[in-house]
Short mmCIF file of N, CA and C in Angstrom, two decimals:
data_model
loop_
_atom_site.label_atom_id
_atom_site.label_comp_id
_atom_site.label_asym_id
_atom_site.label_seq_id
_atom_site.Cartn_x
_atom_site.Cartn_y
_atom_site.Cartn_z
N UNK A 5 11.74 -7.62 26.97
CA UNK A 5 11.24 -6.34 26.50
C UNK A 5 11.55 -6.18 25.02
N UNK A 6 10.53 -5.82 24.25
CA UNK A 6 10.66 -5.57 22.83
C UNK A 6 10.11 -4.19 22.53
N UNK A 7 10.85 -3.45 21.74
CA UNK A 7 10.40 -2.13 21.31
C UNK A 7 10.23 -2.11 19.80
N UNK A 8 9.14 -1.51 19.35
CA UNK A 8 8.86 -1.37 17.93
C UNK A 8 8.69 0.11 17.61
N UNK A 9 9.44 0.58 16.65
CA UNK A 9 9.39 1.98 16.25
C UNK A 9 9.01 2.06 14.78
N UNK A 10 7.92 2.76 14.50
CA UNK A 10 7.41 2.88 13.15
C UNK A 10 7.84 4.19 12.51
N UNK A 11 7.91 4.18 11.20
CA UNK A 11 8.19 5.38 10.44
C UNK A 11 7.60 5.23 9.05
N UNK A 12 7.52 6.34 8.34
CA UNK A 12 7.08 6.31 6.96
C UNK A 12 5.66 6.79 6.72
N UNK A 13 4.94 7.12 7.76
CA UNK A 13 3.60 7.61 7.58
C UNK A 13 3.57 9.00 6.98
N UNK A 14 2.42 9.39 6.52
CA UNK A 14 2.26 10.71 5.92
C UNK A 14 1.12 10.69 4.93
N UNK A 15 1.12 11.67 4.06
CA UNK A 15 0.06 11.81 3.08
C UNK A 15 0.48 11.22 1.74
N UNK A 16 -0.52 10.77 1.01
CA UNK A 16 -0.30 10.22 -0.32
C UNK A 16 -1.54 10.47 -1.16
N UNK A 17 -1.35 10.42 -2.45
CA UNK A 17 -2.47 10.58 -3.36
C UNK A 17 -3.09 9.23 -3.68
N UNK A 18 -4.38 9.25 -3.94
CA UNK A 18 -5.04 8.04 -4.39
C UNK A 18 -4.33 7.49 -5.62
N UNK A 19 -4.11 6.20 -5.63
CA UNK A 19 -3.38 5.57 -6.71
C UNK A 19 -1.88 5.56 -6.51
N UNK A 20 -1.40 6.25 -5.51
CA UNK A 20 0.02 6.34 -5.26
C UNK A 20 0.54 5.22 -4.39
N UNK A 21 1.78 5.39 -3.96
CA UNK A 21 2.45 4.38 -3.17
C UNK A 21 3.10 5.00 -1.94
N UNK A 22 3.27 4.19 -0.93
CA UNK A 22 3.90 4.62 0.30
C UNK A 22 4.42 3.39 1.03
N UNK A 23 5.53 3.54 1.73
CA UNK A 23 6.13 2.43 2.44
C UNK A 23 6.30 2.77 3.91
N UNK A 24 5.85 1.87 4.75
CA UNK A 24 6.01 2.01 6.19
C UNK A 24 7.11 1.06 6.67
N UNK A 25 7.78 1.47 7.73
CA UNK A 25 8.81 0.64 8.33
C UNK A 25 8.56 0.47 9.81
N UNK A 26 8.98 -0.64 10.33
CA UNK A 26 8.86 -0.93 11.75
C UNK A 26 10.11 -1.67 12.19
N UNK A 27 10.90 -1.02 13.01
CA UNK A 27 12.16 -1.59 13.45
C UNK A 27 12.06 -2.10 14.88
N UNK A 28 12.46 -3.33 15.08
CA UNK A 28 12.40 -3.95 16.39
C UNK A 28 13.75 -3.87 17.09
N UNK A 29 13.70 -3.77 18.39
CA UNK A 29 14.90 -3.82 19.20
C UNK A 29 14.57 -4.49 20.52
N UNK A 30 15.59 -4.79 21.28
CA UNK A 30 15.39 -5.47 22.54
C UNK A 30 15.56 -6.97 22.40
N UNK A 31 14.75 -7.69 23.12
CA UNK A 31 14.89 -9.14 23.19
C UNK A 31 14.17 -9.85 22.06
N UNK A 32 14.59 -9.55 20.85
CA UNK A 32 14.03 -10.21 19.68
C UNK A 32 15.11 -11.05 19.01
N UNK A 33 14.74 -12.24 18.65
CA UNK A 33 15.63 -13.16 17.99
C UNK A 33 14.91 -13.73 16.77
N UNK A 34 15.46 -14.73 16.19
CA UNK A 34 14.95 -15.22 14.92
C UNK A 34 13.59 -15.90 15.07
N UNK A 35 12.83 -15.84 13.98
CA UNK A 35 11.60 -16.60 13.81
C UNK A 35 10.51 -16.27 14.83
N UNK A 36 9.84 -15.18 14.58
CA UNK A 36 8.69 -14.80 15.38
C UNK A 36 7.70 -14.07 14.49
N UNK A 37 6.52 -13.84 15.01
CA UNK A 37 5.44 -13.27 14.21
C UNK A 37 5.41 -11.75 14.31
N UNK A 38 5.30 -11.12 13.16
CA UNK A 38 5.07 -9.68 13.10
C UNK A 38 3.87 -9.43 12.21
N UNK A 39 3.19 -8.33 12.47
CA UNK A 39 1.97 -8.05 11.73
C UNK A 39 1.75 -6.56 11.62
N UNK A 40 0.89 -6.20 10.68
CA UNK A 40 0.41 -4.85 10.53
C UNK A 40 -1.09 -4.83 10.79
N UNK A 41 -1.51 -3.84 11.54
CA UNK A 41 -2.92 -3.55 11.74
C UNK A 41 -3.16 -2.08 11.40
N UNK A 42 -4.40 -1.75 11.14
CA UNK A 42 -4.75 -0.35 10.95
C UNK A 42 -6.08 -0.07 11.62
N UNK A 43 -6.26 1.18 11.99
CA UNK A 43 -7.46 1.54 12.72
C UNK A 43 -7.89 2.95 12.39
N UNK A 44 -9.16 3.09 12.09
CA UNK A 44 -9.80 4.38 11.93
C UNK A 44 -10.53 4.67 13.24
N UNK A 45 -10.46 5.90 13.73
CA UNK A 45 -11.16 6.21 14.98
C UNK A 45 -12.62 5.79 14.94
N UNK A 46 -13.06 5.11 15.98
CA UNK A 46 -14.42 4.64 16.06
C UNK A 46 -14.67 3.29 15.42
N UNK A 47 -13.65 2.72 14.82
CA UNK A 47 -13.80 1.42 14.18
C UNK A 47 -12.86 0.40 14.81
N UNK A 48 -13.12 -0.85 14.51
CA UNK A 48 -12.27 -1.92 15.02
C UNK A 48 -10.90 -1.88 14.35
N UNK A 49 -9.93 -2.37 15.07
CA UNK A 49 -8.60 -2.49 14.49
C UNK A 49 -8.60 -3.63 13.48
N UNK A 50 -8.16 -3.33 12.27
CA UNK A 50 -8.23 -4.26 11.15
C UNK A 50 -6.87 -4.89 10.88
N UNK A 51 -6.87 -6.18 10.72
CA UNK A 51 -5.66 -6.89 10.35
C UNK A 51 -5.32 -6.61 8.89
N UNK A 52 -4.07 -6.27 8.64
CA UNK A 52 -3.62 -5.91 7.30
C UNK A 52 -2.72 -6.98 6.71
N UNK A 53 -1.71 -7.38 7.45
CA UNK A 53 -0.74 -8.34 6.95
C UNK A 53 0.00 -8.96 8.11
N UNK A 54 0.58 -10.11 7.87
CA UNK A 54 1.41 -10.76 8.88
C UNK A 54 2.51 -11.54 8.19
N UNK A 55 3.61 -11.67 8.89
CA UNK A 55 4.74 -12.42 8.36
C UNK A 55 5.51 -13.03 9.51
N UNK A 56 6.01 -14.22 9.30
CA UNK A 56 6.85 -14.87 10.28
C UNK A 56 8.28 -14.63 9.86
N UNK A 57 9.04 -13.98 10.71
CA UNK A 57 10.40 -13.61 10.35
C UNK A 57 11.28 -14.84 10.14
N UNK A 58 12.38 -14.61 9.49
CA UNK A 58 13.28 -15.71 9.18
C UNK A 58 12.93 -16.43 7.89
N UNK A 59 12.21 -15.78 7.00
CA UNK A 59 11.95 -16.35 5.69
C UNK A 59 10.52 -16.74 5.41
N UNK A 60 9.60 -16.44 6.31
CA UNK A 60 8.22 -16.79 6.10
C UNK A 60 7.57 -15.95 5.01
N UNK A 61 6.55 -16.51 4.39
CA UNK A 61 5.80 -15.79 3.38
C UNK A 61 4.69 -14.99 4.04
N UNK A 62 4.45 -13.78 3.58
CA UNK A 62 3.42 -12.96 4.21
C UNK A 62 2.01 -13.36 3.82
N UNK A 63 1.07 -13.03 4.67
CA UNK A 63 -0.35 -13.16 4.40
C UNK A 63 -0.99 -11.80 4.51
N UNK A 64 -2.13 -11.63 3.83
CA UNK A 64 -2.76 -10.32 3.75
C UNK A 64 -4.25 -10.40 3.98
N UNK A 65 -4.77 -9.33 4.52
CA UNK A 65 -6.20 -9.20 4.61
C UNK A 65 -6.81 -8.94 3.24
N UNK A 66 -8.08 -9.28 3.11
CA UNK A 66 -8.73 -9.18 1.81
C UNK A 66 -8.75 -7.76 1.26
N UNK A 67 -8.85 -6.78 2.13
CA UNK A 67 -8.97 -5.40 1.68
C UNK A 67 -7.69 -4.85 1.05
N UNK A 68 -6.55 -5.49 1.31
CA UNK A 68 -5.28 -4.98 0.79
C UNK A 68 -4.57 -5.98 -0.10
N UNK A 69 -5.09 -7.17 -0.21
CA UNK A 69 -4.45 -8.21 -1.00
C UNK A 69 -4.30 -7.76 -2.45
N UNK A 70 -3.11 -7.93 -2.97
CA UNK A 70 -2.82 -7.52 -4.33
C UNK A 70 -2.32 -6.10 -4.45
N UNK A 71 -2.45 -5.31 -3.40
CA UNK A 71 -2.00 -3.92 -3.42
C UNK A 71 -0.86 -3.66 -2.45
N UNK A 72 -0.85 -4.35 -1.33
CA UNK A 72 0.18 -4.15 -0.31
C UNK A 72 1.12 -5.35 -0.30
N UNK A 73 2.36 -5.08 0.05
CA UNK A 73 3.37 -6.12 0.17
C UNK A 73 4.14 -5.93 1.46
N UNK A 74 4.17 -6.97 2.27
CA UNK A 74 4.93 -6.92 3.50
C UNK A 74 6.19 -7.76 3.36
N UNK A 75 7.26 -7.30 3.97
CA UNK A 75 8.51 -8.03 3.94
C UNK A 75 9.27 -7.75 5.22
N UNK A 76 10.27 -8.56 5.48
CA UNK A 76 11.07 -8.39 6.68
C UNK A 76 12.54 -8.54 6.35
N UNK A 77 13.31 -7.57 6.77
CA UNK A 77 14.76 -7.60 6.63
C UNK A 77 15.33 -8.11 7.95
N UNK A 78 15.75 -9.36 7.95
CA UNK A 78 16.21 -9.96 9.19
C UNK A 78 17.45 -9.26 9.74
N UNK A 79 18.35 -8.85 8.87
CA UNK A 79 19.57 -8.22 9.33
C UNK A 79 19.31 -6.88 10.00
N UNK A 80 18.32 -6.16 9.52
CA UNK A 80 17.97 -4.87 10.10
C UNK A 80 16.86 -4.95 11.14
N UNK A 81 16.30 -6.13 11.31
CA UNK A 81 15.16 -6.33 12.21
C UNK A 81 14.04 -5.35 11.90
N UNK A 82 13.79 -5.17 10.63
CA UNK A 82 12.82 -4.18 10.18
C UNK A 82 11.74 -4.82 9.34
N UNK A 83 10.51 -4.52 9.68
CA UNK A 83 9.34 -4.94 8.95
C UNK A 83 8.90 -3.80 8.04
N UNK A 84 8.53 -4.13 6.82
CA UNK A 84 8.09 -3.13 5.86
C UNK A 84 6.67 -3.43 5.40
N UNK A 85 5.98 -2.38 5.05
CA UNK A 85 4.70 -2.50 4.38
C UNK A 85 4.71 -1.56 3.18
N UNK A 86 4.82 -2.14 2.01
CA UNK A 86 4.80 -1.38 0.77
C UNK A 86 3.35 -1.30 0.30
N UNK A 87 2.84 -0.10 0.23
CA UNK A 87 1.45 0.11 -0.13
C UNK A 87 1.38 0.75 -1.50
N UNK A 88 0.63 0.13 -2.38
CA UNK A 88 0.46 0.63 -3.74
C UNK A 88 -1.02 0.73 -4.05
N UNK A 89 -1.32 1.44 -5.14
CA UNK A 89 -2.71 1.64 -5.54
C UNK A 89 -3.56 2.11 -4.37
N UNK A 90 -3.06 3.08 -3.67
CA UNK A 90 -3.71 3.53 -2.44
C UNK A 90 -5.08 4.12 -2.73
N UNK A 91 -5.98 3.88 -1.80
CA UNK A 91 -7.34 4.37 -1.86
C UNK A 91 -7.61 5.24 -0.64
N UNK A 92 -8.54 6.18 -0.75
CA UNK A 92 -8.87 6.98 0.43
C UNK A 92 -9.25 6.13 1.64
N UNK A 93 -9.89 5.00 1.42
CA UNK A 93 -10.27 4.14 2.52
C UNK A 93 -9.10 3.44 3.19
N UNK A 94 -7.91 3.57 2.62
CA UNK A 94 -6.72 3.08 3.29
C UNK A 94 -6.24 4.02 4.38
N UNK A 95 -6.80 5.21 4.43
CA UNK A 95 -6.41 6.18 5.46
C UNK A 95 -6.72 5.62 6.84
N UNK A 96 -5.73 5.61 7.70
CA UNK A 96 -5.88 5.06 9.03
C UNK A 96 -4.58 5.26 9.79
N UNK A 97 -4.62 4.93 11.06
CA UNK A 97 -3.38 4.81 11.81
C UNK A 97 -2.90 3.37 11.66
N UNK A 98 -1.70 3.21 11.22
CA UNK A 98 -1.13 1.89 11.00
C UNK A 98 -0.21 1.53 12.15
N UNK A 99 -0.41 0.34 12.67
CA UNK A 99 0.38 -0.16 13.78
C UNK A 99 1.11 -1.44 13.37
N UNK A 100 2.35 -1.54 13.73
CA UNK A 100 3.02 -2.82 13.63
C UNK A 100 2.96 -3.50 14.98
N UNK A 101 3.03 -4.80 14.96
CA UNK A 101 2.92 -5.59 16.17
C UNK A 101 3.84 -6.80 16.07
N UNK A 102 4.20 -7.32 17.21
CA UNK A 102 5.04 -8.51 17.26
C UNK A 102 4.62 -9.38 18.42
N UNK A 103 4.79 -10.65 18.23
CA UNK A 103 4.55 -11.61 19.31
C UNK A 103 5.54 -12.74 19.18
N UNK A 104 6.07 -13.15 20.30
CA UNK A 104 7.12 -14.15 20.30
C UNK A 104 6.60 -15.57 20.49
N UNK A 105 5.31 -15.72 20.74
CA UNK A 105 4.75 -17.03 21.03
C UNK A 105 3.88 -17.62 19.94
N UNK A 106 3.34 -16.79 19.07
CA UNK A 106 2.51 -17.31 17.99
C UNK A 106 3.29 -18.24 17.09
N UNK A 107 2.64 -19.30 16.66
CA UNK A 107 3.27 -20.23 15.74
C UNK A 107 3.23 -19.68 14.33
N UNK A 108 3.94 -20.31 13.45
CA UNK A 108 3.94 -19.91 12.05
C UNK A 108 2.53 -19.95 11.48
N UNK A 109 1.80 -21.01 11.75
CA UNK A 109 0.45 -21.13 11.24
C UNK A 109 -0.48 -20.08 11.81
N UNK A 110 -0.40 -19.83 13.09
CA UNK A 110 -1.23 -18.81 13.72
C UNK A 110 -0.90 -17.43 13.17
N UNK A 111 0.35 -17.20 12.90
CA UNK A 111 0.80 -15.89 12.43
C UNK A 111 0.19 -15.52 11.09
N UNK A 112 0.02 -16.50 10.23
CA UNK A 112 -0.39 -16.24 8.85
C UNK A 112 -1.86 -16.52 8.59
N UNK A 113 -2.65 -16.68 9.63
CA UNK A 113 -4.09 -16.86 9.52
C UNK A 113 -4.77 -15.78 10.34
N UNK A 114 -5.74 -15.12 9.74
CA UNK A 114 -6.39 -13.99 10.39
C UNK A 114 -6.96 -14.36 11.76
N UNK A 115 -7.62 -15.51 11.84
CA UNK A 115 -8.26 -15.90 13.08
C UNK A 115 -7.27 -16.07 14.22
N UNK A 116 -6.04 -16.34 13.90
CA UNK A 116 -5.03 -16.53 14.92
C UNK A 116 -4.18 -15.32 15.20
N UNK A 117 -4.44 -14.22 14.51
CA UNK A 117 -3.60 -13.03 14.64
C UNK A 117 -4.43 -11.78 14.90
N UNK A 118 -5.36 -11.89 15.81
CA UNK A 118 -6.11 -10.72 16.23
C UNK A 118 -5.27 -9.81 17.10
N UNK A 119 -5.71 -8.57 17.30
CA UNK A 119 -4.91 -7.64 18.11
C UNK A 119 -4.57 -8.16 19.49
N UNK A 120 -5.48 -8.90 20.10
CA UNK A 120 -5.23 -9.41 21.45
C UNK A 120 -4.14 -10.46 21.50
N UNK A 121 -3.74 -10.98 20.36
CA UNK A 121 -2.72 -12.02 20.32
C UNK A 121 -1.31 -11.46 20.37
N UNK A 122 -1.16 -10.16 20.24
CA UNK A 122 0.16 -9.56 20.15
C UNK A 122 0.52 -8.81 21.42
N UNK A 123 1.73 -9.06 21.88
CA UNK A 123 2.20 -8.46 23.12
C UNK A 123 2.90 -7.13 22.92
N UNK A 124 3.43 -6.89 21.74
CA UNK A 124 4.24 -5.70 21.51
C UNK A 124 3.70 -4.92 20.33
N UNK A 125 3.69 -3.60 20.48
CA UNK A 125 3.11 -2.72 19.48
C UNK A 125 3.98 -1.50 19.22
N UNK A 126 3.98 -1.07 17.96
CA UNK A 126 4.57 0.20 17.63
C UNK A 126 3.67 1.33 18.06
N UNK A 127 4.18 2.55 17.90
CA UNK A 127 3.45 3.71 18.37
C UNK A 127 2.32 4.13 17.44
N UNK A 128 2.29 3.58 16.25
CA UNK A 128 1.31 3.96 15.26
C UNK A 128 1.80 5.09 14.39
N UNK A 129 1.44 5.04 13.13
CA UNK A 129 1.79 6.11 12.21
C UNK A 129 0.61 6.38 11.29
N UNK A 130 0.29 7.65 11.13
CA UNK A 130 -0.88 8.05 10.36
C UNK A 130 -0.59 8.00 8.87
N UNK A 131 -1.49 7.38 8.14
CA UNK A 131 -1.46 7.40 6.68
C UNK A 131 -2.74 8.05 6.20
N UNK A 132 -2.60 9.08 5.40
CA UNK A 132 -3.75 9.79 4.87
C UNK A 132 -3.68 9.79 3.36
N UNK A 133 -4.70 9.26 2.73
CA UNK A 133 -4.76 9.16 1.27
C UNK A 133 -5.85 10.09 0.78
N UNK A 134 -5.48 11.01 -0.05
CA UNK A 134 -6.42 11.98 -0.58
C UNK A 134 -6.76 11.64 -2.02
N UNK A 135 -7.98 11.94 -2.41
CA UNK A 135 -8.43 11.68 -3.77
C UNK A 135 -8.10 12.84 -4.68
#
């Protein structure tokens, strides 16, 4: 059993910054895949970023590349998403996810990290960016 708890959502201005956190607990150990997804009602869940814990380098979706930074604090078992240069189209519910079986390569490639690939999910946190 793995639990993911998200925090940090809220409102932000266009061009501003905001940081989301996702803390894992339960049966989580070193070196596994974590990811961020976001979803607007009525639309598909979009892959945002992924990182393999234990020192892996993050990967990003094209829509956020260069603006968002994901990192993982192994000691705190916490995943972060630092969002900068926010745009109104970044408004969505953001979900963190984790999977214990994905490989490093699968974790950092979009085709291998679809929503169906993840067994554990955070509760979601709303991010609203106003112009």
